Coordinates of C-alpha atoms in Angstrom, one line a residue:
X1 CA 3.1 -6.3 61.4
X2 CA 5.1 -5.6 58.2
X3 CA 5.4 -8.6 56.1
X4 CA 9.1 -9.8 55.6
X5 CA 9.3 -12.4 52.8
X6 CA 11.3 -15.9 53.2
X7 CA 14.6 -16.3 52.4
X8 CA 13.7 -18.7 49.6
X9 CA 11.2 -15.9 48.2
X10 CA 14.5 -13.7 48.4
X11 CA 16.4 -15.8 46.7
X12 CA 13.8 -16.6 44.1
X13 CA 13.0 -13.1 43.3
X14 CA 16.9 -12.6 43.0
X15 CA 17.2 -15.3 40.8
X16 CA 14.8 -13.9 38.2
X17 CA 16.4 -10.3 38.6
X18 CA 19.6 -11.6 37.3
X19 CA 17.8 -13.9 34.5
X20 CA 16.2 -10.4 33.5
X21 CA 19.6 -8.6 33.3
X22 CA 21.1 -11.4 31.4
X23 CA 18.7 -11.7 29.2
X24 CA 18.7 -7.5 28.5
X25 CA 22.6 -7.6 28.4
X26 CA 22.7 -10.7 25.7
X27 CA 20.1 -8.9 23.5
X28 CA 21.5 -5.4 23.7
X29 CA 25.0 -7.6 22.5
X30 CA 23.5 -9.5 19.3
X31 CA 22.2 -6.5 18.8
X32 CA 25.5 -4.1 18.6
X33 CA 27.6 -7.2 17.2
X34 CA 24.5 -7.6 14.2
X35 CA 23.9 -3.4 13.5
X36 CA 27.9 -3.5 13.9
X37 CA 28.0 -6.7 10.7
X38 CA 25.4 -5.0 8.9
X39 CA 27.4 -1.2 8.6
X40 CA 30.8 -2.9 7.8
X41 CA 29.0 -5.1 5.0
X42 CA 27.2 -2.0 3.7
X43 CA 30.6 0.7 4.3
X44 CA 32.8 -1.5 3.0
X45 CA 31.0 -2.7 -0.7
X46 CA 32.8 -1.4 -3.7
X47 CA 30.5 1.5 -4.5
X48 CA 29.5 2.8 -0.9
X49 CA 31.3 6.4 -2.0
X50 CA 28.7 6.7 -4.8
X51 CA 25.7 5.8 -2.7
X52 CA 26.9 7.9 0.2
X53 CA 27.2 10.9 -2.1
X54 CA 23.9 10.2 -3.8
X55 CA 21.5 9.8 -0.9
X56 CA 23.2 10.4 2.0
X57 CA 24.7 14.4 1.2
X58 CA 24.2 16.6 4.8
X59 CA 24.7 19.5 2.6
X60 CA 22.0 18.4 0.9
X61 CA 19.9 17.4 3.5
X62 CA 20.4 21.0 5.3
X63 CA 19.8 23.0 1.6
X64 CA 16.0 21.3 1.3
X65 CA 14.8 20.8 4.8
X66 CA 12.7 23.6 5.0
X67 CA 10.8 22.5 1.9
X68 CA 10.2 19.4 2.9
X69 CA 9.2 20.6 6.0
X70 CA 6.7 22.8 4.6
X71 CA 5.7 20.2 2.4
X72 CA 5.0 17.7 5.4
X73 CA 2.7 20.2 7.3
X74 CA 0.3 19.7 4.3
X75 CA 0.3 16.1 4.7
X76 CA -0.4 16.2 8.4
X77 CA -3.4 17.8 7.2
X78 CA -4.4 15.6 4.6
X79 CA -3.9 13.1 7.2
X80 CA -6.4 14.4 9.7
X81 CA -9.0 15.2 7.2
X82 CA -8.2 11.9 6.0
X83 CA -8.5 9.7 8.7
X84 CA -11.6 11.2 9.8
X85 CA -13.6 11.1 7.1
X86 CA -12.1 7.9 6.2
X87 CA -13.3 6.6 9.3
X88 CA -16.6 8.1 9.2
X89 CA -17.1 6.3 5.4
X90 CA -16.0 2.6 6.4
X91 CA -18.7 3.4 9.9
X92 CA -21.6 4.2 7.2
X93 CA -21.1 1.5 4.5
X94 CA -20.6 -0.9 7.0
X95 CA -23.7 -0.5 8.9
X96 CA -25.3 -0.4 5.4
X97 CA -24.0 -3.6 4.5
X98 CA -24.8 -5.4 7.9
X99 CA -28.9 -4.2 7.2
X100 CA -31.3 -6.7 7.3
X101 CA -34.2 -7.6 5.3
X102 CA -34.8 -7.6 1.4
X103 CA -36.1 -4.1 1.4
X104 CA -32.7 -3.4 1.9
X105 CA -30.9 -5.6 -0.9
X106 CA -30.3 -2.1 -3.3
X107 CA -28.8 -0.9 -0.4
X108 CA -26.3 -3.6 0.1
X109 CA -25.6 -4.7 -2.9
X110 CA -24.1 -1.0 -3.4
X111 CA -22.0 -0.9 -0.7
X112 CA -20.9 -4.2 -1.6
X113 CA -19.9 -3.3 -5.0
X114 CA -18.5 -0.3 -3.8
X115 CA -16.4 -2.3 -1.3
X116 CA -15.1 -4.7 -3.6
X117 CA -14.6 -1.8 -6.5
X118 CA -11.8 0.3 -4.2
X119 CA -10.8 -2.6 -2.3
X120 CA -9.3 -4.1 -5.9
X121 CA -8.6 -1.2 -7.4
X122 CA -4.7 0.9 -6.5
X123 CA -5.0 3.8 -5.1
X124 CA -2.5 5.3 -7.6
X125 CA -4.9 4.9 -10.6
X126 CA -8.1 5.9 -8.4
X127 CA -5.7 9.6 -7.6
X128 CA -5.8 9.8 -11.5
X129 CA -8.9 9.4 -11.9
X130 CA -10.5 11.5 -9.6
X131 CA -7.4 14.8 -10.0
X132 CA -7.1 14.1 -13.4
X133 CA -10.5 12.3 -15.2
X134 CA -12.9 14.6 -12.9
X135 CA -11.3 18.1 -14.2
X136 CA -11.7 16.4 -17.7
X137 CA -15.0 16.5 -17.3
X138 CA -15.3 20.5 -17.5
X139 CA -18.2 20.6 -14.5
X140 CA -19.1 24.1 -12.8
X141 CA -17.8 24.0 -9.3
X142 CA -15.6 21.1 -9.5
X143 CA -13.3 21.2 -6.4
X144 CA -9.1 21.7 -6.7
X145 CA -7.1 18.4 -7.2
X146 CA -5.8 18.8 -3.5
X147 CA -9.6 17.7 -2.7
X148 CA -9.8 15.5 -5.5
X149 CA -6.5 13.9 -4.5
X150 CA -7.8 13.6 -0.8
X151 CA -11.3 12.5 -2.3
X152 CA -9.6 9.3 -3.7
X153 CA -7.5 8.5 -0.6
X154 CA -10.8 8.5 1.5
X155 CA -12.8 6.9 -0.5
X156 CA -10.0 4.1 -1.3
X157 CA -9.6 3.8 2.7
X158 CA -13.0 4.2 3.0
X159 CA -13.0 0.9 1.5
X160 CA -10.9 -0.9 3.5
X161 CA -12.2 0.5 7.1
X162 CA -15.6 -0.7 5.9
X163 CA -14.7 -4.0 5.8
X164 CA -13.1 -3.7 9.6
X165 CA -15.7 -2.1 10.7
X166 CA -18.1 -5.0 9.2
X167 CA -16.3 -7.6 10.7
X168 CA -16.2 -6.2 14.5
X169 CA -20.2 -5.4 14.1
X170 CA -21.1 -9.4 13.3
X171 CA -18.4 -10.5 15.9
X172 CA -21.2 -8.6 18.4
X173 CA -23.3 -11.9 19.0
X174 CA -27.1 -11.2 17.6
X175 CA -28.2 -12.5 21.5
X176 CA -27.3 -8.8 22.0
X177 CA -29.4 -6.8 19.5
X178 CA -32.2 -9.4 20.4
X179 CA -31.8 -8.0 24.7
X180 CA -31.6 -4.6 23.5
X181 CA -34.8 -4.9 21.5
X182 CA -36.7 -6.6 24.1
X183 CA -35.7 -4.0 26.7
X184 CA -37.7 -1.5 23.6
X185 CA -34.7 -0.1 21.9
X186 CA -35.0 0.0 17.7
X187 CA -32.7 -1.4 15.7
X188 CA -30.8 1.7 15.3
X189 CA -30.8 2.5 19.4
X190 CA -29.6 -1.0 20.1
X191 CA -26.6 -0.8 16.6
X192 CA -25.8 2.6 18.4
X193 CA -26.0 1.7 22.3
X194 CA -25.1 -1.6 21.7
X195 CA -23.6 -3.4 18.9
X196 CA -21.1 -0.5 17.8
X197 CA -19.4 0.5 20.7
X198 CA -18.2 -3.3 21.5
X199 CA -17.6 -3.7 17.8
X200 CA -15.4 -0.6 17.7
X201 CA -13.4 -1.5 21.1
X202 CA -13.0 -5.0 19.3
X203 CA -11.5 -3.7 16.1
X204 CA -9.1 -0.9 17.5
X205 CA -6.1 -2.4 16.5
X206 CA -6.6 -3.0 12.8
X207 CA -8.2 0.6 12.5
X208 CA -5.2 1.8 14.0
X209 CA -3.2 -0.4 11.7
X210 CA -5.0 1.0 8.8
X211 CA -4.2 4.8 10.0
X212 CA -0.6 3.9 9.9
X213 CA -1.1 3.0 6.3
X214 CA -3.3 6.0 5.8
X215 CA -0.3 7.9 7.0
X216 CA 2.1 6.8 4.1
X217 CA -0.4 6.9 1.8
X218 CA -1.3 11.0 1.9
X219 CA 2.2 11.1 0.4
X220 CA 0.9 10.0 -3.0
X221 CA -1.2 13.4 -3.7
X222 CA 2.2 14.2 -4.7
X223 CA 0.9 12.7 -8.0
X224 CA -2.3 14.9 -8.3
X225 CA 0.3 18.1 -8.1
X226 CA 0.2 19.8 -4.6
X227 CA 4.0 20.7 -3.5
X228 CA 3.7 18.2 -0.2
X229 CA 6.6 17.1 1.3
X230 CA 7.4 14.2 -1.7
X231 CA 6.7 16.9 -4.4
X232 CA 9.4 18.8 -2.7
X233 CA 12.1 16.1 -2.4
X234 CA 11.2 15.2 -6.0
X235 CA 12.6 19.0 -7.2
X236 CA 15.3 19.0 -4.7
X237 CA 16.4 15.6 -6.6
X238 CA 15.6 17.0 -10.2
X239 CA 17.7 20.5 -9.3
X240 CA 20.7 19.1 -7.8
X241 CA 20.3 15.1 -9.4
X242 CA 20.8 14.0 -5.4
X243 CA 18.4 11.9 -3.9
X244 CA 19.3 12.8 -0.6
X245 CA 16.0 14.9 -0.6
X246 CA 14.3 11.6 -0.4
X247 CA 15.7 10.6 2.3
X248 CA 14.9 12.8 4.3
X249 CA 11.2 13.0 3.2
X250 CA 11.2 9.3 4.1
X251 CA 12.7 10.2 7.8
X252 CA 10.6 12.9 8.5
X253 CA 7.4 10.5 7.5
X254 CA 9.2 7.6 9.7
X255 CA 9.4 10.4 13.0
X256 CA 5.4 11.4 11.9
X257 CA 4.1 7.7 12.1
X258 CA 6.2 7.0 15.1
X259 CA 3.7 8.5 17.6
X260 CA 0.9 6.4 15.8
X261 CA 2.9 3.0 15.5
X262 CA 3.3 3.5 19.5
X263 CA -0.4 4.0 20.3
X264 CA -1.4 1.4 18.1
X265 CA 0.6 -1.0 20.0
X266 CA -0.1 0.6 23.2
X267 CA -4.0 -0.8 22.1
X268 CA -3.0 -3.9 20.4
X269 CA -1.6 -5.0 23.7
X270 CA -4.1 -3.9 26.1
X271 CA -6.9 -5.3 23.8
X272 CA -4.9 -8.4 24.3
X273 CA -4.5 -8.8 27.6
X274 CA -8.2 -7.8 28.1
X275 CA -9.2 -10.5 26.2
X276 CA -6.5 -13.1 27.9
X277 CA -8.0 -11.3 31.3
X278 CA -11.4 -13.1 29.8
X279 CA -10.8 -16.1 29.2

């Protein structure tokens, strides 16, 4: 026999139904009466005719699209090659750094310093270094500053993933390493079977955070010299003096890290309510 609920379940469910509209239908108002305060106090300050004209020119915007288009492909790679190897960097140092035993101290002690060296230091002067200092150096086979650019962002990044990576491998409670080994795993069967894939589930979220940085980061190679898509804003702006071109770089990166920004939160939450589900 189908189950028919009580007329007080009716009612309660309802009840909440209608507190749920509400509350959709007072948000979406704040919202419209708050965007609708904000354009009149921006359209209506003395010099919004200038600043319209200056960064906000659709024949502008239409004239240096493709460009910037063009541009923004090679910063998708960037941002692939990246990420990965980014990735992949942080994953080695911090397993270096979460070694045991004093054999090891040399070992640790670099990727400490190395750590601590690109965590401090801006990524801008690290680009210079490696495009610009590297070149200087007049050494047979030295790769193009695209690489050299990328070389710095990965190694910068490397940095910081390290140190997420570090912490999610000593949240893994040492009870764990010490079951693996008694089942006869090593110590790099039980990091590998183990320790790292909980650690890695455990950090998701800031390594996606991270990547999201990463993302609007790739934009300063522009400095090194390759025509991305900032390079190409920044001649649209010096042929026409409009900075409209910017404007639209800064769009198109927006719509790029969109996709990103929603899987990151997509984990965020679920990580969240696994762990609530936990406890």
């Amino acid at each position: 026999m189908k189950h028919q609920p009580s007329t007080r379940q009716l009612e309660r469910i309802a009840y909440r139904r209608g507190r749920a509209i509400r509350s959709v239908l007072l948000a979406a108002a704040s919202t419209a009466v708050v965007g609708t305060a904000l354009a009149l106090g921006v359209t209506g300050a003395p010099g919004w005719d200038r600043v319209k004209t200056s960064f906000f020119d659709p024949d502008a915007a239409v004239k240096y699209l493709p460009d910037i288009l063009e541009g923004l492909w090679l910063n998708l790679k960037l941002l692939v090659v990246c990420a990965t190897l980014a990735l992949s960097l942080g994953l080695i140092i911090a397993v270096l750094r979460t070694l045991r035993g004093p054999v090891f101290f040399p070992v640790r002690a670099l990727a400490t310093g190395y750590t601590y060296s690109f965590r401090g230091l801006p990524l801008i002067i690290v680009i210079y270094l490696f495009a610009f200092g590297i070149p200087g150096l007049r050494l047979q086979g030295t790769p193009d500053v695209l690489w050299l650019g990328a070389a710095a962002i990965i190694v910068t990044y490397g940095a910081y993933l390290a140190e997420v990576f570090r912490a999610g491998i000593e949240s893994v409670h040492p009870s764990q390493i010490a079951a693996a080994r008694s089942l006869g795993l090593s110590y790099r069967q039980a990091m590998r079977h183990v320790v790292l894939p909980q650690a890695i589930r455990r950090v998701s979220p800031p390594l996606l955070n991270d990547t999201v940085a990463l993302q609007k980061d790739v934009g300063l190679i522009s400095l090194a010299g390759p025509i991305d898509a900032i390079r190409a804003a920044q001649i649209g702006v010096a042929q026409d003096a409009n900075f409209t071109p910017y404007i639209v770089a800064g769009v198109l990166f927006v719509l790029l890290a969109l996709p990103l920004i929603a899987v990151t939160d997509w984990v965020t939450l679920r990580a969240a309510r696994r762990q609530n589900a936990g406890n």
